[in-house]
Amino acid sequence: MKKRSMAAMWIVWSLLLGICACGQPKEDGTGQTAPGVTSGETQGQAAEASGAAETLEIRLAHSNAANQPIHEACESWAQKVSDASGGRIVINVYPSAQLGTLAETQEAVQLGTLELAIADTSLLSSIVPQYGLFSLPFLIDGYESADAIVNGSIGEGIDNLAKEQGMVPLGWTWNGFRNFCTTTAITSVADCSGMKLRSPEAQIYLDTFNALGMKPTPLPWSEAFSAMQSGIVDGVESTLEAFYTQSFYTLGENICLSRHMISVIGPIANAKWWDSLDEADQTILEDAWGEVMAELNETVIGNEDAYARQLREANANITEFADRQEIIDLYTDYWKETADTNGYAKELEQAMALVQ
């Protein structure tokens, strides 16, 4: 009996040793964990690697309609980022002011309650006054000069000021130039004298049109067509797209390619959130937006040319200011006064050297 008991105990003890051995990492002759076998330490490293691959979800808000080029650009950006990150980085796009107005989403990004928003530099000038440079009337007269000023060293310096205010601009793009659609042709400053023009309420627009000798009439855009139709105003100012798609050219067949103001827009990120991202993720977001930005600028410029062609085909009379120097002389003092007041006299001087 004792021999049987001893034998049974020996079997049990052997089995226990085998089970314990199976639970330990095997080692090679050097004392290192053998390939394909995970120790407690390597299991922890695997868990960390798994955590690093968690999905990064980002909210991107803008106020444009879902059928406009900027929304298509945002969706394209989201897709490129997803592709580049293997689906790990997800940008959820919220168009049509779903998360707030343009001003509200810009403020949300600055405060850190929203990661990304499409901003407009004319509105950002209330936070970073130097952005007002881009909106000075008639200063930027074409896309080449816009690129030189906005995306060159002048713009980079202003973007750095935005970072100090908690916002990181990721690259600016064009939302088109504003022009005139009127009942009488415009080719000179004299032609503008006494003309009643529907105007936005912002002071810079009123200053712009008063300097031309016009009589700016602030009205909501929703009332612009009926106001021109009834003769309350002699014309409106907006993009060529608006003149064509909303049939303003049927009320005033004269389209002056004044390019009196350009709309500059682009994504801004909350600075603290941006700094919390891995450098690799920042690169993915920046590179993808760089591709989209180039495509969007081509689309905007191409659309503008196409609408000009369609307006000509509809027998609209397309004109321009014949004397660019007359415009520069008229607005130079205004540019300098505004720049002095808002702290960007040096940037204005640099910009004027680029456009003249």
CSV table of C-alpha atoms in Angstrom, one decimal:
chain,number,residue,atom,x,y,z
A,1,MET,CA,0.0,0.0,0.0
A,2,LYS,CA,2.8,2.4,0.9
A,3,LYS,CA,4.5,1.6,-2.4
A,4,ARG,CA,1.3,2.3,-4.3
A,5,SER,CA,0.7,5.6,-2.4
A,6,MET,CA,4.3,6.7,-3.1
A,7,ALA,CA,3.9,5.9,-6.8
A,8,ALA,CA,0.7,7.9,-7.0
A,9,MET,CA,2.2,10.8,-5.3
A,10,TRP,CA,5.1,10.7,-7.7
A,11,ILE,CA,2.8,10.7,-10.7
A,12,VAL,CA,0.9,13.7,-9.4
A,13,TRP,CA,4.0,15.6,-8.6
A,14,SER,CA,5.4,14.9,-12.1
A,15,LEU,CA,2.2,16.2,-13.7
A,16,LEU,CA,2.3,19.3,-11.6
A,17,LEU,CA,5.9,20.0,-12.7
A,18,GLY,CA,4.9,19.6,-16.3
A,19,ILE,CA,2.0,22.0,-16.0
A,20,CYS,CA,4.1,24.6,-14.4
A,21,ALA,CA,6.8,24.2,-17.0
A,22,CYS,CA,4.2,24.7,-19.8
A,23,GLY,CA,3.2,28.0,-18.3
A,24,GLN,CA,6.8,29.4,-18.3
A,25,PRO,CA,8.5,31.0,-21.3
A,26,LYS,CA,11.0,28.7,-23.0
A,27,GLU,CA,14.5,29.9,-23.2
A,28,ASP,CA,17.2,29.3,-25.8
A,29,GLY,CA,20.8,28.6,-24.9
A,30,THR,CA,21.5,32.2,-24.2
A,31,GLY,CA,18.9,32.6,-21.6
A,32,GLN,CA,16.7,34.7,-23.9
A,33,THR,CA,13.0,34.1,-24.4
A,34,ALA,CA,12.6,31.9,-27.5
A,35,PRO,CA,10.8,33.3,-30.6
A,36,GLY,CA,7.0,32.9,-30.7
A,37,VAL,CA,6.7,32.6,-26.9
A,38,THR,CA,5.4,35.6,-24.9
A,39,SER,CA,6.6,36.5,-21.4
A,40,GLY,CA,4.8,38.7,-19.0
A,41,GLU,CA,7.0,41.7,-20.1
A,42,THR,CA,6.3,41.1,-23.8
A,43,GLN,CA,2.6,40.7,-23.2
A,44,GLY,CA,2.7,44.2,-21.6
A,45,GLN,CA,4.5,45.6,-24.6
A,46,ALA,CA,1.9,44.0,-26.9
A,47,ALA,CA,-0.9,45.6,-24.9
A,48,GLU,CA,0.8,49.0,-25.3
A,49,ALA,CA,1.2,48.6,-29.0
A,50,SER,CA,-2.5,47.7,-29.3
A,51,GLY,CA,-3.4,50.8,-27.3
A,52,ALA,CA,-1.3,53.0,-29.7
A,53,ALA,CA,-3.4,51.7,-32.6
A,54,GLU,CA,-6.7,52.9,-31.2
A,55,THR,CA,-9.0,54.9,-33.5
A,56,LEU,CA,-8.5,58.7,-33.4
A,57,GLU,CA,-11.8,60.4,-34.1
A,58,ILE,CA,-11.8,64.1,-35.1
A,59,ARG,CA,-14.7,66.5,-35.6
A,60,LEU,CA,-14.5,69.0,-38.5
A,61,ALA,CA,-17.2,71.7,-38.7
A,62,HIS,CA,-18.0,74.2,-41.4
A,63,SER,CA,-20.9,76.4,-42.4
A,64,ASN,CA,-21.1,75.7,-46.1
A,65,ALA,CA,-23.8,73.6,-47.8
A,66,ALA,CA,-23.0,69.9,-48.5
A,67,ASN,CA,-23.1,70.6,-52.3
A,68,GLN,CA,-20.4,73.2,-52.3
A,69,PRO,CA,-16.7,72.6,-53.2
A,70,ILE,CA,-15.4,73.2,-49.7
A,71,HIS,CA,-17.5,70.3,-48.3
A,72,GLU,CA,-16.4,68.0,-51.0
A,73,ALA,CA,-12.8,69.0,-50.1
A,74,CYS,CA,-13.4,68.2,-46.5
A,75,GLU,CA,-14.8,64.7,-47.4
A,76,SER,CA,-11.8,64.1,-49.6
A,77,TRP,CA,-9.5,65.1,-46.8
A,78,ALA,CA,-11.2,62.7,-44.5
A,79,GLN,CA,-10.8,59.9,-47.0
A,80,LYS,CA,-7.2,60.6,-47.7
A,81,VAL,CA,-6.4,60.6,-44.0
A,82,SER,CA,-8.3,57.4,-43.5
A,83,ASP,CA,-6.3,55.7,-46.3
A,84,ALA,CA,-3.0,57.0,-45.1
A,85,SER,CA,-3.6,55.8,-41.5
A,86,GLY,CA,-5.1,52.5,-42.5
A,87,GLY,CA,-8.5,53.6,-41.2
A,88,ARG,CA,-7.1,54.5,-37.7
A,89,ILE,CA,-7.8,58.3,-38.0
A,90,VAL,CA,-11.4,59.2,-38.7
A,91,ILE,CA,-12.5,62.7,-39.6
A,92,ASN,CA,-16.2,63.2,-39.1
A,93,VAL,CA,-17.4,66.2,-41.2
A,94,TYR,CA,-20.3,68.4,-40.0
A,95,PRO,CA,-21.5,70.8,-42.8
A,96,SER,CA,-24.2,73.4,-42.9
A,97,ALA,CA,-23.4,74.9,-39.5
A,98,GLN,CA,-24.6,71.8,-37.7
A,99,LEU,CA,-22.1,72.5,-34.8
A,100,GLY,CA,-22.6,76.3,-34.9
A,101,THR,CA,-22.1,79.3,-37.1
A,102,LEU,CA,-18.7,80.1,-38.7
A,103,ALA,CA,-17.9,82.5,-35.8
A,104,GLU,CA,-19.1,80.0,-33.2
A,105,THR,CA,-17.0,77.1,-34.5
A,106,GLN,CA,-13.9,79.2,-34.8
A,107,GLU,CA,-14.4,80.2,-31.2
A,108,ALA,CA,-15.0,76.6,-30.2
A,109,VAL,CA,-11.6,75.6,-31.8
A,110,GLN,CA,-9.9,78.4,-30.0
A,111,LEU,CA,-11.4,77.3,-26.6
A,112,GLY,CA,-10.7,73.6,-27.2
A,113,THR,CA,-14.3,72.3,-27.4
A,114,LEU,CA,-13.8,71.4,-31.1
A,115,GLU,CA,-10.8,69.9,-32.8
A,116,LEU,CA,-11.1,71.3,-36.3
A,117,ALA,CA,-13.2,73.9,-38.2
A,118,ILE,CA,-13.1,75.7,-41.5
A,119,ALA,CA,-12.2,79.3,-40.7
A,120,ASP,CA,-12.5,82.5,-42.7
A,121,THR,CA,-9.6,85.0,-42.3
A,122,SER,CA,-11.9,88.0,-42.5
A,123,LEU,CA,-13.6,86.7,-39.3
A,124,LEU,CA,-10.4,85.6,-37.7
A,125,SER,CA,-9.2,89.2,-37.9
A,126,SER,CA,-11.3,89.9,-34.8
A,127,ILE,CA,-8.9,87.6,-32.9
A,128,VAL,CA,-5.7,88.1,-35.0
A,129,PRO,CA,-6.1,91.6,-36.5
A,130,GLN,CA,-3.2,90.9,-39.0
A,131,TYR,CA,-5.5,88.6,-40.9
A,132,GLY,CA,-7.4,91.8,-42.0
A,133,LEU,CA,-4.6,92.3,-44.5
A,134,PHE,CA,-6.1,89.6,-46.7
A,135,SER,CA,-9.4,91.5,-46.9
A,136,LEU,CA,-8.2,95.0,-47.7
A,137,PRO,CA,-10.2,96.1,-50.8
A,138,PHE,CA,-8.4,95.8,-54.1
A,139,LEU,CA,-5.0,94.9,-52.5
A,140,ILE,CA,-5.0,91.3,-53.8
A,141,ASP,CA,-6.1,91.4,-57.4
A,142,GLY,CA,-5.4,87.8,-58.6
A,143,TYR,CA,-4.7,84.3,-57.4
A,144,GLU,CA,-1.0,84.6,-58.0
A,145,SER,CA,-0.7,87.6,-55.7
A,146,ALA,CA,-3.0,85.9,-53.3
A,147,ASP,CA,-0.7,82.9,-53.1
A,148,ALA,CA,2.4,85.0,-52.7
A,149,ILE,CA,0.9,87.0,-49.8
A,150,VAL,CA,-1.3,84.3,-48.0
A,151,ASN,CA,1.0,81.3,-48.5
A,152,GLY,CA,4.3,83.1,-48.4
A,153,SER,CA,6.4,84.5,-45.6
A,154,ILE,CA,3.8,87.2,-44.8
A,155,GLY,CA,1.1,84.7,-44.2
A,156,GLU,CA,3.3,82.3,-42.3
A,157,GLY,CA,4.2,85.1,-39.9
A,158,ILE,CA,0.5,85.9,-39.3
A,159,ASP,CA,-0.3,82.1,-38.9
A,160,ASN,CA,2.3,82.1,-36.1
A,161,LEU,CA,0.4,84.8,-34.3
A,162,ALA,CA,-2.7,82.6,-34.6
A,163,LYS,CA,-0.9,79.8,-32.8
A,164,GLU,CA,-0.2,82.2,-29.9
A,165,GLN,CA,-4.0,82.6,-29.7
A,166,GLY,CA,-4.6,78.8,-29.5
A,167,MET,CA,-5.3,78.0,-33.1
A,168,VAL,CA,-3.1,76.2,-35.7
A,169,PRO,CA,-3.9,77.0,-39.4
A,170,LEU,CA,-3.2,74.0,-41.6
A,171,GLY,CA,-3.3,75.8,-45.0
A,172,TRP,CA,-5.4,78.4,-46.7
A,173,THR,CA,-7.5,78.0,-49.8
A,174,TRP,CA,-9.6,80.3,-52.0
A,175,ASN,CA,-13.3,80.8,-51.8
A,176,GLY,CA,-13.4,83.1,-54.8
A,177,PHE,CA,-13.2,86.8,-55.6
A,178,ARG,CA,-16.1,89.2,-55.2
A,179,ASN,CA,-17.2,91.3,-58.2
A,180,PHE,CA,-20.0,93.7,-59.3
A,181,CYS,CA,-23.2,93.0,-61.2
A,182,THR,CA,-24.9,96.2,-62.1
A,183,THR,CA,-27.5,97.9,-64.4
A,184,THR,CA,-24.8,100.2,-65.9
A,185,ALA,CA,-21.3,99.2,-67.0
A,186,ILE,CA,-18.3,99.9,-64.8
A,187,THR,CA,-14.8,100.5,-66.3
A,188,SER,CA,-13.6,103.4,-64.0
A,189,VAL,CA,-14.1,104.9,-60.6
A,190,ALA,CA,-16.2,107.6,-62.2
A,191,ASP,CA,-18.7,105.0,-63.4
A,192,CYS,CA,-19.4,104.1,-59.7
A,193,SER,CA,-20.4,107.6,-58.7
A,194,GLY,CA,-23.9,107.6,-57.1
A,195,MET,CA,-24.6,103.9,-57.8
A,196,LYS,CA,-26.8,102.3,-55.2
A,197,LEU,CA,-25.3,98.9,-54.3
A,198,ARG,CA,-26.5,96.2,-52.0
A,199,SER,CA,-23.8,95.7,-49.4
A,200,PRO,CA,-23.1,93.5,-46.4
A,201,GLU,CA,-23.2,95.4,-43.1
A,202,ALA,CA,-19.5,94.9,-42.2
A,203,GLN,CA,-17.7,98.2,-42.0
A,204,ILE,CA,-15.0,97.2,-44.5
A,205,TYR,CA,-17.6,96.7,-47.2
A,206,LEU,CA,-19.2,100.1,-46.5
A,207,ASP,CA,-15.7,101.8,-46.5
A,208,THR,CA,-14.9,100.0,-49.8
A,209,PHE,CA,-18.0,101.2,-51.7
A,210,ASN,CA,-18.0,104.7,-50.2
A,211,ALA,CA,-14.5,105.2,-51.4
A,212,LEU,CA,-15.7,104.4,-54.9
A,213,GLY,CA,-18.4,107.1,-54.6
A,214,MET,CA,-21.2,104.5,-54.5
A,215,LYS,CA,-24.2,104.5,-52.1
A,216,PRO,CA,-23.9,101.2,-50.2
A,217,THR,CA,-27.3,99.9,-49.0
A,218,PRO,CA,-27.0,97.2,-46.3
A,219,LEU,CA,-29.5,94.5,-46.9
A,220,PRO,CA,-29.7,90.7,-46.2
A,221,TRP,CA,-28.6,88.6,-49.1
A,222,SER,CA,-32.0,87.0,-49.2
A,223,GLU,CA,-33.5,90.4,-50.2
A,224,ALA,CA,-30.8,91.3,-52.7
A,225,PHE,CA,-32.6,89.9,-55.8
A,226,SER,CA,-36.0,91.6,-55.1
A,227,ALA,CA,-34.2,94.9,-54.2
A,228,MET,CA,-32.4,94.9,-57.6
A,229,GLN,CA,-35.6,93.8,-59.4
A,230,SER,CA,-37.6,96.7,-57.9
A,231,GLY,CA,-34.9,99.3,-58.4
A,232,ILE,CA,-34.1,99.8,-54.7
A,233,VAL,CA,-30.5,99.1,-55.7
A,234,ASP,CA,-28.6,99.4,-59.0
A,235,GLY,CA,-26.5,96.4,-58.4
A,236,VAL,CA,-25.0,93.8,-56.1
A,237,GLU,CA,-21.5,92.4,-55.3
A,238,SER,CA,-20.7,88.8,-54.9
A,239,THR,CA,-19.1,85.9,-56.8
A,240,LEU,CA,-19.6,85.0,-60.4
A,241,GLU,CA,-21.2,81.8,-59.3
A,242,ALA,CA,-23.9,83.8,-57.4
A,243,PHE,CA,-24.5,86.1,-60.4
A,244,TYR,CA,-25.1,83.1,-62.7
A,245,THR,CA,-26.8,80.5,-60.6
A,246,GLN,CA,-29.1,83.0,-59.0
A,247,SER,CA,-29.8,84.8,-62.2
A,248,PHE,CA,-28.7,88.3,-61.2
A,249,TYR,CA,-27.3,88.8,-64.7
A,250,THR,CA,-30.9,88.9,-65.9
A,251,LEU,CA,-31.5,92.0,-63.8
A,252,GLY,CA,-28.1,93.7,-64.5
A,253,GLU,CA,-26.3,92.5,-67.6
A,254,ASN,CA,-23.1,94.3,-66.7
A,255,ILE,CA,-20.5,92.2,-64.8
A,256,CYS,CA,-17.4,94.1,-63.7
A,257,LEU,CA,-14.5,91.7,-62.8
A,258,SER,CA,-13.4,94.1,-60.0
A,259,ARG,CA,-12.0,91.4,-57.8
A,260,HIS,CA,-12.3,93.9,-55.0
A,261,MET,CA,-12.1,91.3,-52.3
A,262,ILE,CA,-11.0,87.7,-52.0
A,263,SER,CA,-12.4,85.1,-49.5
A,264,VAL,CA,-9.7,83.1,-47.9
A,265,ILE,CA,-10.7,80.0,-45.9
A,266,GLY,CA,-9.1,76.9,-44.5
A,267,PRO,CA,-9.0,74.4,-41.5
A,268,ILE,CA,-7.7,75.5,-38.1
A,269,ALA,CA,-7.0,73.1,-35.2
A,270,ASN,CA,-7.0,73.7,-31.5
A,271,ALA,CA,-3.4,74.2,-30.5
A,272,LYS,CA,-3.4,72.1,-27.4
A,273,TRP,CA,-5.1,69.2,-29.1
A,274,TRP,CA,-2.8,69.5,-32.1
A,275,ASP,CA,0.3,69.4,-29.9
A,276,SER,CA,-1.0,66.3,-28.2
A,277,LEU,CA,-0.9,64.4,-31.4
A,278,ASP,CA,2.0,62.2,-32.5
A,279,GLU,CA,4.2,63.8,-35.0
A,280,ALA,CA,3.4,61.0,-37.5
A,281,ASP,CA,-0.4,61.8,-37.2
A,282,GLN,CA,0.2,65.5,-37.6
A,283,THR,CA,2.2,64.7,-40.8
A,284,ILE,CA,-0.7,62.5,-42.1
A,285,LEU,CA,-3.2,65.3,-41.6
A,286,GLU,CA,-1.0,68.0,-43.0
A,287,ASP,CA,0.1,66.1,-46.1
A,288,ALA,CA,-3.5,65.0,-46.9
A,289,TRP,CA,-4.8,68.6,-46.6
A,290,GLY,CA,-1.9,69.8,-48.8
A,291,GLU,CA,-3.1,67.5,-51.6
A,292,VAL,CA,-6.8,68.6,-51.1
A,293,MET,CA,-5.9,72.3,-50.9
A,294,ALA,CA,-4.1,72.2,-54.3
A,295,GLU,CA,-7.1,70.3,-55.8
A,296,LEU,CA,-9.6,72.7,-54.3
A,297,ASN,CA,-7.8,75.8,-55.5
A,298,GLU,CA,-7.8,74.4,-59.0
A,299,THR,CA,-11.5,73.7,-58.7
A,300,VAL,CA,-12.3,77.2,-57.5
A,301,ILE,CA,-10.3,78.9,-60.2
A,302,GLY,CA,-11.7,76.6,-62.9
A,303,ASN,CA,-15.2,77.3,-61.7
A,304,GLU,CA,-14.7,81.0,-61.8
A,305,ASP,CA,-13.4,80.8,-65.4
A,306,ALA,CA,-16.4,78.6,-66.3
A,307,TYR,CA,-18.9,81.0,-64.8
A,308,ALA,CA,-17.3,83.9,-66.6
A,309,ARG,CA,-17.7,82.0,-69.9
A,310,GLN,CA,-21.3,81.0,-69.2
A,311,LEU,CA,-22.1,84.7,-68.4
A,312,ARG,CA,-20.6,85.8,-71.7
A,313,GLU,CA,-22.6,83.1,-73.5
A,314,ALA,CA,-25.7,84.5,-71.8
A,315,ASN,CA,-24.8,87.9,-73.4
A,316,ALA,CA,-23.6,89.5,-70.2
A,317,ASN,CA,-21.3,92.5,-70.7
A,318,ILE,CA,-18.0,91.6,-69.0
A,319,THR,CA,-15.8,94.6,-68.1
A,320,GLU,CA,-12.9,95.5,-65.7
A,321,PHE,CA,-11.4,98.6,-64.3
A,322,ALA,CA,-9.3,99.9,-67.1
A,323,ASP,CA,-6.7,101.7,-64.9
A,324,ARG,CA,-5.4,99.6,-62.0
A,325,GLN,CA,-3.2,102.4,-60.8
A,326,GLU,CA,-6.3,104.6,-60.3
A,327,ILE,CA,-7.6,102.0,-57.9
A,328,ILE,CA,-4.2,101.8,-56.0
A,329,ASP,CA,-4.0,105.5,-55.7
A,330,LEU,CA,-7.6,105.7,-54.4
A,331,TYR,CA,-7.1,103.1,-51.7
A,332,THR,CA,-3.5,103.4,-50.6
A,333,ASP,CA,-4.2,105.9,-47.8
A,334,TYR,CA,-7.1,103.6,-46.6
A,335,TRP,CA,-4.8,100.6,-46.6
A,336,LYS,CA,-2.1,102.4,-44.6
A,337,GLU,CA,-4.5,103.9,-42.1
A,338,THR,CA,-6.2,100.5,-41.5
A,339,ALA,CA,-2.9,98.7,-41.2
A,340,ASP,CA,-1.5,101.3,-38.7
A,341,THR,CA,-4.6,101.0,-36.6
A,342,ASN,CA,-4.5,97.2,-36.5
A,343,GLY,CA,-0.8,96.6,-36.2
A,344,TYR,CA,0.2,95.2,-39.6
A,345,ALA,CA,1.9,98.2,-41.3
A,346,LYS,CA,5.1,96.1,-41.9
A,347,GLU,CA,3.1,93.3,-43.5
A,348,LEU,CA,1.2,95.8,-45.7
A,349,GLU,CA,4.4,97.3,-47.0
A,350,GLN,CA,5.7,93.8,-47.9
A,351,ALA,CA,2.4,92.9,-49.6
A,352,MET,CA,2.3,96.2,-51.6
A,353,ALA,CA,5.8,95.3,-52.9
A,354,LEU,CA,4.5,92.0,-54.2
A,355,VAL,CA,1.4,93.3,-56.0
A,356,GLN,CA,2.7,96.4,-57.6
